[in-house]
PDB file of C-alpha atoms and ligand atoms in Angstrom:
ATOM      1  CA  MET A 104      10.190  28.128  -1.899  1.00 90.00           C
ATOM      2  CA  PRO A 105       9.912  24.904   0.358  1.00 95.00           C
ATOM      3  CA  LEU A 106       8.589  21.583  -0.747  1.00 96.00           C
ATOM      4  CA  ARG A 107       5.853  21.323   1.820  1.00 96.00           C
ATOM      5  CA  LYS A 108       4.794  24.943   0.652  1.00 96.00           C
ATOM      6  CA  GLN A 109       4.321  24.059  -2.801  1.00 97.00           C
ATOM      7  CA  ILE A 110       1.587  21.433  -1.845  1.00 97.00           C
ATOM      8  CA  ASN A 111      -1.925  22.128  -2.539  1.00 97.00           C
ATOM      9  CA  THR A 112      -3.764  20.650   0.629  1.00 95.00           C
ATOM     10  CA  GLY A 113      -7.295  20.997  -0.500  1.00 96.00           C
ATOM     11  CA  LYS A 114      -6.094  18.968  -3.763  1.00 96.00           C
ATOM     12  CA  LEU A 115      -4.381  15.905  -1.864  1.00 97.00           C
ATOM     13  CA  PRO A 116      -4.733  12.306  -3.677  1.00 98.00           C
ATOM     14  CA  SER A 117      -7.056  11.080  -0.579  1.00 98.00           C
ATOM     15  CA  HIS A 118      -5.303   7.534  -1.487  1.00 98.00           C
ATOM     16  CA  VAL A 119      -1.423   6.841  -2.065  1.00 98.00           C
ATOM     17  CA  ALA A 120       0.204   3.145  -2.323  1.00 99.00           C
ATOM     18  CA  ILE A 121       3.613   2.718  -2.193  1.00 99.00           C
ATOM     19  CA  ILE A 122       6.098  -0.310  -3.542  1.00 98.00           C
ATOM     20  CA  MET A 123       8.919  -0.035  -1.547  1.00 98.00           C
ATOM     21  CA  ASP A 124      11.795  -1.311  -3.023  1.00 98.00           C
ATOM     22  CA  GLY A 125      15.566  -1.443  -2.856  1.00 98.00           C
ATOM     23  CA  ASN A 126      15.958  -2.575   0.456  1.00 98.00           C
ATOM     24  CA  GLY A 127      18.287  -5.444  -0.670  1.00 97.00           C
ATOM     25  CA  ARG A 128      19.899  -3.041  -3.326  1.00 98.00           C
ATOM     26  CA  TRP A 129      20.743  -0.586  -0.524  1.00 98.00           C
ATOM     27  CA  ALA A 130      22.273  -2.510   1.824  1.00 98.00           C
ATOM     28  CA  ARG A 131      24.146  -4.586  -0.741  1.00 98.00           C
ATOM     29  CA  GLN A 132      26.162  -1.340  -1.862  1.00 98.00           C
ATOM     30  CA  ARG A 133      27.007  -1.021   1.762  1.00 98.00           C
ATOM     31  CA  GLY A 134      28.238  -4.155   2.583  1.00 98.00           C
ATOM     32  CA  LEU A 135      26.021  -5.291   4.542  1.00 98.00           C
ATOM     33  CA  ASP A 136      23.497  -7.913   4.964  1.00 97.00           C
ATOM     34  CA  ARG A 137      20.138  -7.535   2.852  1.00 97.00           C
ATOM     35  CA  ILE A 138      18.388  -7.720   6.375  1.00 97.00           C
ATOM     36  CA  PHE A 139      20.102  -4.092   7.322  1.00 98.00           C
ATOM     37  CA  GLY A 140      18.400  -2.886   4.276  1.00 98.00           C
ATOM     38  CA  HIS A 141      14.972  -4.337   5.682  1.00 98.00           C
ATOM     39  CA  GLN A 142      15.354  -2.423   9.085  1.00 98.00           C
ATOM     40  CA  GLN A 143      16.379   0.934   7.642  1.00 98.00           C
ATOM     41  CA  GLY A 144      13.157   0.464   5.563  1.00 98.00           C
ATOM     42  CA  VAL A 145      11.171   0.608   8.699  1.00 98.00           C
ATOM     43  CA  ASN A 146      12.781   4.150   9.638  1.00 98.00           C
ATOM     44  CA  ALA A 147      11.878   5.520   6.144  1.00 98.00           C
ATOM     45  CA  LEU A 148       8.421   3.882   6.633  1.00 98.00           C
ATOM     46  CA  ARG A 149       7.933   5.423   9.742  1.00 98.00           C
ATOM     47  CA  GLU A 150       8.994   8.911   8.105  1.00 98.00           C
ATOM     48  CA  VAL A 151       6.447   8.417   5.118  1.00 98.00           C
ATOM     49  CA  ILE A 152       3.383   7.595   7.750  1.00 98.00           C
ATOM     50  CA  GLU A 153       4.450  10.512   9.738  1.00 97.00           C
ATOM     51  CA  THR A 154       4.121  13.138   6.741  1.00 98.00           C
ATOM     52  CA  ALA A 155       0.836  11.221   5.298  1.00 98.00           C
ATOM     53  CA  ALA A 156      -0.623  11.927   8.915  1.00 97.00           C
ATOM     54  CA  GLU A 157       0.358  15.500   9.040  1.00 96.00           C
ATOM     55  CA  LEU A 158      -1.077  16.304   5.443  1.00 97.00           C
ATOM     56  CA  GLY A 159      -4.254  14.278   6.120  1.00 97.00           C
ATOM     57  CA  ILE A 160      -3.895  11.905   3.476  1.00 98.00           C
ATOM     58  CA  ARG A 161      -7.168   9.945   4.146  1.00 98.00           C
ATOM     59  CA  TYR A 162      -5.373   6.378   3.012  1.00 98.00           C
ATOM     60  CA  LEU A 163      -1.582   5.091   2.498  1.00 99.00           C
ATOM     61  CA  THR A 164      -1.138   1.772   1.317  1.00 98.00           C
ATOM     62  CA  LEU A 165       1.922  -0.087   1.983  1.00 98.00           C
ATOM     63  CA  TYR A 166       3.656  -3.397  -0.037  1.00 98.00           C
ATOM     64  CA  ALA A 167       5.338  -5.062   3.099  1.00 98.00           C
ATOM     65  CA  PHE A 168       5.661  -8.540   1.612  1.00 98.00           C
ATOM     66  CA  SER A 169       4.077 -10.093  -1.676  1.00 98.00           C
ATOM     67  CA  THR A 170       2.780 -13.490  -2.277  1.00 97.00           C
ATOM     68  CA  GLU A 171       5.996 -13.940  -4.468  1.00 97.00           C
ATOM     69  CA  ASN A 172       8.288 -13.234  -1.432  1.00 97.00           C
ATOM     70  CA  TRP A 173       7.638 -16.338   0.365  1.00 98.00           C
ATOM     71  CA  GLY A 174      10.025 -17.605  -2.329  1.00 98.00           C
ATOM     72  CA  ARG A 175      12.777 -15.799  -1.126  1.00 97.00           C
ATOM     73  CA  PRO A 176      15.235 -17.323   1.611  1.00 96.00           C
ATOM     74  CA  ASP A 177      13.786 -18.562   4.450  1.00 97.00           C
ATOM     75  CA  GLU A 178      16.059 -16.675   7.145  1.00 96.00           C
ATOM     76  CA  GLU A 179      15.039 -13.303   4.895  1.00 96.00           C
ATOM     77  CA  VAL A 180      11.273 -14.585   5.256  1.00 98.00           C
ATOM     78  CA  SER A 181      11.816 -14.554   8.900  1.00 98.00           C
ATOM     79  CA  ALA A 182      13.463 -11.803   9.126  1.00 97.00           C
ATOM     80  CA  LEU A 183      10.246  -9.720   7.488  1.00 98.00           C
ATOM     81  CA  MET A 184       8.259 -11.375   9.822  1.00 98.00           C
ATOM     82  CA  GLU A 185      10.268 -10.666  12.821  1.00 98.00           C
ATOM     83  CA  ILE A 186      10.775  -6.892  11.708  1.00 98.00           C
ATOM     84  CA  MET A 187       7.182  -6.926  11.068  1.00 98.00           C
ATOM     85  CA  VAL A 188       5.970  -8.016  14.414  1.00 98.00           C
ATOM     86  CA  GLN A 189       8.523  -5.762  16.097  1.00 98.00           C
ATOM     87  CA  SER A 190       7.677  -2.787  14.412  1.00 98.00           C
ATOM     88  CA  LEU A 191       3.951  -3.290  15.746  1.00 98.00           C
ATOM     89  CA  ASN A 192       4.934  -3.573  19.028  1.00 98.00           C
ATOM     90  CA  ASN A 193       6.804  -0.954  19.061  1.00 98.00           C
ATOM     91  CA  GLU A 194       4.375   1.283  17.039  1.00 98.00           C
ATOM     92  CA  THR A 195       0.757   0.536  17.759  1.00 98.00           C
ATOM     93  CA  ASP A 196       1.068   2.902  20.630  1.00 98.00           C
ATOM     94  CA  THR A 197       2.056   5.867  18.550  1.00 97.00           C
ATOM     95  CA  PHE A 198      -0.859   4.971  15.777  1.00 98.00           C
ATOM     96  CA  MET A 199      -3.274   5.445  18.386  1.00 98.00           C
ATOM     97  CA  LYS A 200      -1.790   8.725  19.937  1.00 97.00           C
ATOM     98  CA  ASN A 201      -1.782  10.017  16.389  1.00 97.00           C
ATOM     99  CA  ASN A 202      -5.272   8.745  15.593  1.00 98.00           C
ATOM    100  CA  ILE A 203      -4.027   6.169  12.649  1.00 98.00           C
ATOM    101  CA  ARG A 204      -6.049   3.250  11.797  1.00 98.00           C
ATOM    102  CA  PHE A 205      -4.241   0.362  10.468  1.00 98.00           C
ATOM    103  CA  LYS A 206      -5.267  -2.591   8.130  1.00 98.00           C
ATOM    104  CA  ALA A 207      -4.317  -6.069   6.954  1.00 98.00           C
ATOM    105  CA  ILE A 208      -4.939  -7.347   3.453  1.00 98.00           C
ATOM    106  CA  GLY A 209      -3.558  -9.953   1.376  1.00 98.00           C
ATOM    107  CA  ASP A 210      -3.981 -13.900   2.800  1.00 98.00           C
ATOM    108  CA  ILE A 211      -3.058 -13.454   6.136  1.00 97.00           C
ATOM    109  CA  ASP A 212      -4.137 -17.103   7.050  1.00 97.00           C
ATOM    110  CA  ARG A 213      -0.659 -17.960   5.303  1.00 97.00           C
ATOM    111  CA  LEU A 214       0.970 -15.964   8.147  1.00 98.00           C
ATOM    112  CA  ALA A 215       2.361 -17.350  11.226  1.00 97.00           C
ATOM    113  CA  ASP A 216       0.370 -17.548  14.453  1.00 98.00           C
ATOM    114  CA  ASP A 217       2.588 -15.048  16.263  1.00 97.00           C
ATOM    115  CA  VAL A 218       2.531 -12.266  13.298  1.00 98.00           C
ATOM    116  CA  LYS A 219      -1.190 -13.387  13.237  1.00 98.00           C
ATOM    117  CA  LYS A 220      -1.952 -12.651  16.647  1.00 98.00           C
ATOM    118  CA  ARG A 221       0.060  -9.320  16.401  1.00 98.00           C
ATOM    119  CA  LEU A 222      -1.672  -7.928  13.475  1.00 98.00           C
ATOM    120  CA  PHE A 223      -5.612  -8.679  15.268  1.00 98.00           C
ATOM    121  CA  GLU A 224      -3.743  -6.991  17.854  1.00 98.00           C
ATOM    122  CA  THR A 225      -3.015  -4.116  16.130  1.00 98.00           C
ATOM    123  CA  ILE A 226      -5.996  -4.020  13.963  1.00 98.00           C
ATOM    124  CA  ASN A 227      -8.464  -4.192  17.009  1.00 98.00           C
ATOM    125  CA  LEU A 228      -6.615  -1.779  19.114  1.00 98.00           C
ATOM    126  CA  THR A 229      -6.710   0.903  16.761  1.00 98.00           C
ATOM    127  CA  SER A 230     -10.017   0.121  15.477  1.00 98.00           C
ATOM    128  CA  VAL A 231     -12.012   3.481  16.790  1.00 98.00           C
ATOM    129  CA  CYS A 232      -8.635   5.735  14.849  1.00 98.00           C
ATOM    130  CA  THR A 233     -10.158   8.179  12.464  1.00 98.00           C
ATOM    131  CA  GLY A 234      -7.412   9.669  10.784  1.00 98.00           C
ATOM    132  CA  LEU A 235      -4.896   8.065   8.228  1.00 98.00           C
ATOM    133  CA  ASN A 236      -6.040   4.412   7.435  1.00 98.00           C
ATOM    134  CA  LEU A 237      -2.984   2.600   7.294  1.00 98.00           C
ATOM    135  CA  VAL A 238      -3.274  -0.111   5.020  1.00 98.00           C
ATOM    136  CA  VAL A 239      -0.313  -2.930   4.654  1.00 98.00           C
ATOM    137  CA  ALA A 240      -0.152  -5.103   2.078  1.00 98.00           C
ATOM    138  CA  LEU A 241       0.801  -8.441   3.523  1.00 98.00           C
ATOM    139  CA  SER A 242       1.380 -12.536   2.014  1.00 98.00           C
ATOM    140  CA  TYR A 243      -0.999  -9.928  -1.229  1.00 98.00           C
ATOM    141  CA  SER A 244      -0.424 -10.360  -4.387  1.00 98.00           C
ATOM    142  CA  SER A 245      -3.148  -9.119  -6.916  1.00 98.00           C
ATOM    143  CA  ARG A 246      -3.886 -12.444  -8.801  1.00 98.00           C
ATOM    144  CA  TRP A 247      -4.476 -14.045  -5.908  1.00 98.00           C
ATOM    145  CA  GLU A 248      -7.072 -11.170  -4.753  1.00 98.00           C
ATOM    146  CA  ILE A 249      -8.726 -11.509  -7.888  1.00 98.00           C
ATOM    147  CA  THR A 250      -8.557 -15.369  -8.002  1.00 98.00           C
ATOM    148  CA  GLU A 251     -10.165 -15.383  -4.348  1.00 98.00           C
ATOM    149  CA  ALA A 252     -12.542 -13.058  -5.642  1.00 98.00           C
ATOM    150  CA  ALA A 253     -13.738 -15.241  -8.822  1.00 97.00           C
ATOM    151  CA  ARG A 254     -13.714 -17.931  -6.373  1.00 97.00           C
ATOM    152  CA  ARG A 255     -15.824 -16.677  -3.195  1.00 97.00           C
ATOM    153  CA  MET A 256     -18.484 -14.930  -6.197  1.00 97.00           C
ATOM    154  CA  SER A 257     -18.803 -18.475  -7.703  1.00 97.00           C
ATOM    155  CA  VAL A 258     -20.092 -20.095  -4.694  1.00 97.00           C
ATOM    156  CA  ASP A 259     -22.530 -17.506  -4.267  1.00 97.00           C
ATOM    157  CA  VAL A 260     -23.506 -17.973  -7.914  1.00 96.00           C
ATOM    158  CA  SER A 261     -24.139 -21.590  -7.179  1.00 97.00           C
ATOM    159  CA  ASN A 262     -25.712 -21.089  -3.775  1.00 96.00           C
ATOM    160  CA  ARG A 263     -28.071 -18.809  -6.098  1.00 93.00           C
ATOM    161  CA  THR A 264     -27.579 -15.598  -3.719  1.00 95.00           C
ATOM    162  CA  LEU A 265     -26.242 -13.944  -6.947  1.00 94.00           C
ATOM    163  CA  LYS A 266     -27.239 -13.685 -10.379  1.00 94.00           C
ATOM    164  CA  PRO A 267     -24.719 -13.638 -13.066  1.00 95.00           C
ATOM    165  CA  ASP A 268     -26.435 -11.281 -15.660  1.00 95.00           C
ATOM    166  CA  LEU A 269     -26.485  -9.102 -13.182  1.00 94.00           C
ATOM    167  CA  ILE A 270     -22.924  -8.987 -11.513  1.00 95.00           C
ATOM    168  CA  LYS A 271     -21.830  -5.555 -12.509  1.00 96.00           C
ATOM    169  CA  GLU A 272     -18.070  -3.791 -11.732  1.00 96.00           C
ATOM    170  CA  GLU A 273     -19.558  -2.612  -8.029  1.00 96.00           C
ATOM    171  CA  ASP A 274     -20.552  -6.262  -7.301  1.00 95.00           C
ATOM    172  CA  PHE A 275     -17.024  -7.718  -8.288  1.00 96.00           C
ATOM    173  CA  GLU A 276     -14.981  -5.235  -6.336  1.00 97.00           C
ATOM    174  CA  LYS A 277     -17.231  -6.324  -2.687  1.00 97.00           C
ATOM    175  CA  TYR A 278     -15.184  -9.497  -3.080  1.00 98.00           C
ATOM    176  CA  LEU A 279     -11.810  -7.699  -3.092  1.00 98.00           C
ATOM    177  CA  THR A 280      -9.827  -7.063   0.448  1.00 97.00           C
ATOM    178  CA  THR A 281      -9.847  -3.226  -0.348  1.00 98.00           C
ATOM    179  CA  TYR A 282     -13.822  -3.256  -0.403  1.00 97.00           C
ATOM    180  CA  GLY A 283     -14.571   0.148   0.940  1.00 97.00           C
ATOM    181  CA  ILE A 284     -11.452   1.742   0.620  1.00 98.00           C
ATOM    182  CA  PRO A 285     -11.060   4.229  -1.797  1.00 98.00           C
ATOM    183  CA  ASP A 286      -9.075   3.277  -5.309  1.00 98.00           C
ATOM    184  CA  PRO A 287      -5.437   5.080  -5.082  1.00 98.00           C
ATOM    185  CA  GLU A 288      -5.145   8.103  -6.896  1.00 98.00           C
ATOM    186  CA  LEU A 289      -1.286   8.079  -6.404  1.00 98.00           C
ATOM    187  CA  MET A 290       0.713   5.021  -6.482  1.00 98.00           C
ATOM    188  CA  ILE A 291       5.158   5.524  -5.586  1.00 98.00           C
ATOM    189  CA  ARG A 292       7.683   2.964  -6.575  1.00 98.00           C
ATOM    190  CA  THR A 293      11.080   3.076  -5.291  1.00 98.00           C
ATOM    191  CA  SER A 294      14.447   2.336  -6.475  1.00 98.00           C
ATOM    192  CA  GLY A 295      13.934   2.620 -10.256  1.00 98.00           C
ATOM    193  CA  GLU A 296      11.909  -0.701 -11.566  1.00 98.00           C
ATOM    194  CA  LEU A 297       9.259   0.620 -13.718  1.00 98.00           C
ATOM    195  CA  ARG A 298       6.627  -2.081 -12.754  1.00 97.00           C
ATOM    196  CA  ILE A 299       3.753  -2.994 -10.924  1.00 97.00           C
ATOM    197  CA  SER A 300       4.431  -6.047  -9.689  1.00 97.00           C
ATOM    198  CA  ASN A 301       1.319  -7.863  -8.931  1.00 98.00           C
ATOM    199  CA  PHE A 302       0.189  -4.771  -6.781  1.00 98.00           C
ATOM    200  CA  LEU A 303      -3.717  -3.391  -6.984  1.00 98.00           C
ATOM    201  CA  LEU A 304      -3.798  -4.706 -10.595  1.00 98.00           C
ATOM    202  CA  TRP A 305      -8.087  -3.739 -10.400  1.00 98.00           C
ATOM    203  CA  GLN A 306      -7.726  -1.049  -8.075  1.00 98.00           C
ATOM    204  CA  LEU A 307      -4.569   1.204 -10.061  1.00 98.00           C
ATOM    205  CA  ALA A 308      -6.542   1.080 -13.156  1.00 97.00           C
ATOM    206  CA  TYR A 309      -6.916   4.912 -13.403  1.00 96.00           C
ATOM    207  CA  THR A 310      -4.236   5.525 -10.909  1.00 98.00           C
ATOM    208  CA  GLU A 311      -0.844   8.200 -11.510  1.00 98.00           C
ATOM    209  CA  LEU A 312       2.460   5.775 -11.400  1.00 98.00           C
ATOM    210  CA  TYR A 313       5.333   7.969 -10.088  1.00 98.00           C
ATOM    211  CA  PHE A 314       8.655   6.502 -10.347  1.00 98.00           C
ATOM    212  CA  THR A 315      11.606   7.476  -8.429  1.00 98.00           C
ATOM    213  CA  ASP A 316      15.455   5.846  -8.501  1.00 98.00           C
ATOM    214  CA  LYS A 317      15.692   6.531  -4.650  1.00 98.00           C
ATOM    215  CA  LEU A 318      16.072   3.407  -2.900  1.00 98.00           C
ATOM    216  CA  TRP A 319      13.338   3.026   0.054  1.00 98.00           C
ATOM    217  CA  PRO A 320      15.580   3.446   3.343  1.00 98.00           C
ATOM    218  CA  ASP A 321      16.576   7.019   1.063  1.00 98.00           C
ATOM    219  CA  PHE A 322      12.957   7.741   0.744  1.00 98.00           C
ATOM    220  CA  GLY A 323      11.807  10.402   2.992  1.00 98.00           C
ATOM    221  CA  LYS A 324       9.811  13.476   3.843  1.00 98.00           C
ATOM    222  CA  GLU A 325      11.382  15.466   1.144  1.00 98.00           C
ATOM    223  CA  ASP A 326      10.133  12.901  -1.639  1.00 98.00           C
ATOM    224  CA  PHE A 327       7.054  12.230  -0.420  1.00 98.00           C
ATOM    225  CA  TYR A 328       6.531  15.819  -1.116  1.00 98.00           C
ATOM    226  CA  ASN A 329       8.179  15.638  -4.458  1.00 98.00           C
ATOM    227  CA  ALA A 330       5.712  12.723  -5.400  1.00 98.00           C
ATOM    228  CA  ILE A 331       2.636  15.081  -4.433  1.00 98.00           C
ATOM    229  CA  ILE A 332       3.539  18.316  -6.267  1.00 98.00           C
ATOM    230  CA  ASP A 333       4.324  15.921  -9.252  1.00 97.00           C
ATOM    231  CA  PHE A 334       0.731  14.388  -8.864  1.00 97.00           C
ATOM    232  CA  GLN A 335      -0.781  17.828  -8.210  1.00 96.00           C
ATOM    233  CA  LYS A 336       0.518  18.872 -11.771  1.00 95.00           C
ATOM    234  CA  ARG A 337      -1.080  15.999 -13.577  1.00 93.00           C
ATOM    235  CA  GLU A 338      -4.227  16.234 -15.553  1.00 80.00           C
ATOM    236  CA  ARG A 339      -6.823  13.301 -14.516  1.00 76.00           C
ATOM    237  CA  ARG A 340      -8.984  12.242 -17.303  1.00 79.00           C
ATOM    238  CA  PHE A 341     -10.247   9.252 -16.771  1.00 84.00           C
ATOM    239  CA  GLY A 342     -10.851   8.445 -20.681  1.00 85.00           C
ATOM    240  CA  LYS A 343     -12.511  11.519 -21.069  1.00 85.00           C
ATOM    241  CA  THR A 344     -11.122  14.685 -23.451  1.00 86.00           C
ATOM    242  CA  SER A 345      -8.961  17.716 -21.736  1.00 83.00           C
ATOM    243  CA  GLU A 346     -11.518  20.113 -22.765  1.00 84.00           C
ATOM    244  CA  GLN A 347     -14.406  18.006 -21.221  1.00 84.00           C
ATOM    245  CA  VAL A 348     -11.953  17.863 -18.038  1.00 81.00           C
ATOM    246  CA  LEU A 349     -11.445  21.287 -17.751  1.00 77.00           C
ATOM    247  CA  GLU A 350     -15.244  22.134 -18.246  1.00 76.00           C
ATOM    248  CA  LYS A 351     -16.098  20.446 -14.918  1.00 65.00           C
TER     249      LYS A 351
HETATM  250  C1  FPP B 175      11.697  -4.686  -1.128  1.00 60.63           C
HETATM  251  O1  FPP B 175      13.241  -4.629  -1.193  1.00 60.63           O
HETATM  252  C2  FPP B 175      10.829  -4.774  -0.055  1.00 60.63           C
HETATM  253  C3  FPP B 175      10.500  -5.736   0.737  1.00 60.63           C
HETATM  254  C4  FPP B 175      10.126  -7.312   0.124  1.00 60.63           C
HETATM  255  C5  FPP B 175      10.101  -5.433   2.471  1.00 60.63           C
HETATM  256  C6  FPP B 175       9.315  -4.292   2.757  1.00 60.63           C
HETATM  257  C7  FPP B 175       8.921  -4.173   3.991  1.00 60.63           C
HETATM  258  C8  FPP B 175       9.624  -2.928   5.071  1.00 60.63           C
HETATM  259  C9  FPP B 175      10.026  -2.434   4.715  1.00 60.63           C
HETATM  260  C10 FPP B 175       9.545  -3.769   6.566  1.00 60.63           C
HETATM  261  C11 FPP B 175       7.701  -4.229   6.501  1.00 60.63           C
HETATM  262  C12 FPP B 175       6.987  -3.688   8.044  1.00 60.63           C
HETATM  263  C13 FPP B 175       6.206  -2.814   8.374  1.00 60.63           C
HETATM  264  C14 FPP B 175       5.701  -2.466   9.662  1.00 60.63           C
HETATM  265  C15 FPP B 175       4.969  -3.021   7.412  1.00 60.63           C
HETATM  266  P1  FPP B 175      13.751  -6.087  -2.084  1.00 60.63           P
HETATM  267  O2  FPP B 175      14.320  -6.543  -0.510  1.00 60.63           O
HETATM  268  O3  FPP B 175      13.115  -6.242  -2.635  1.00 60.63           O
HETATM  269  O4  FPP B 175      15.123  -4.739  -2.501  1.00 60.63           O
HETATM  270  P2  FPP B 175      15.922  -4.917  -3.802  1.00 60.63           P
HETATM  271  O5  FPP B 175      15.120  -5.226  -4.980  1.00 60.63           O
HETATM  272  O6  FPP B 175      17.012  -4.171  -4.018  1.00 60.63           O
HETATM  273  O7  FPP B 175      16.382  -6.281  -3.772  1.00 60.63           O
END
């Protein structure tokens, strides 16, 4: 049976998060500069966004640039920023046509003015869209996000708008950049690395993890289908027993 037919569209993960890894290795294996790998990565990205929108997935979060990525050679950082701006120049109309709402999470203030301008334009233009929510993590790391949340929370405690004894998990979540977005149900990482790498540490608490050896530029529609089929075979217990879950 074709993979698409094996997917139960009534049991889709509402939020899929992806660590797009392996662009550099993909390029090196072909004797090319790493930057070609990132360019090729954008094609994979387009295919996955289209597939997620077509299936009816509500949220897709992509790790595009980590806090740690600022430490890469200047030329690679500039090339990645350039690719991002170019991609948004090319794709914003398509997002609007396909009802895709764009959002960015991370330390956006740290980005150059032209990148911020392009991001805010796409965010504003697509703010009326009601289909797939496309969330791009940029200059993002989970420890940055959690530290920032704790810092802002302390400010509210010190100006007495928040009482420390009454702080619950839901209150803490309000300070995260993902506030209002449901936690991912499925997290995919490409390129064979078996790590979370400072990505959505709070939000991935109960997420199903899916790792594949495919390098990101080689990851396509069928690979995305395979990840969803694998997810749909798993039993999600959230700390309960199998019997309790099956009783529901
Ligand atoms: C990881 O591969 C990939 C990245 C750090 C960048 C991913 C970015 C894109 C695909 C472009 C994003 C564009 C938009 C519009 C969001 P790596 O370089 O770490 O690969 P390696 O582990 O093989 O070196």
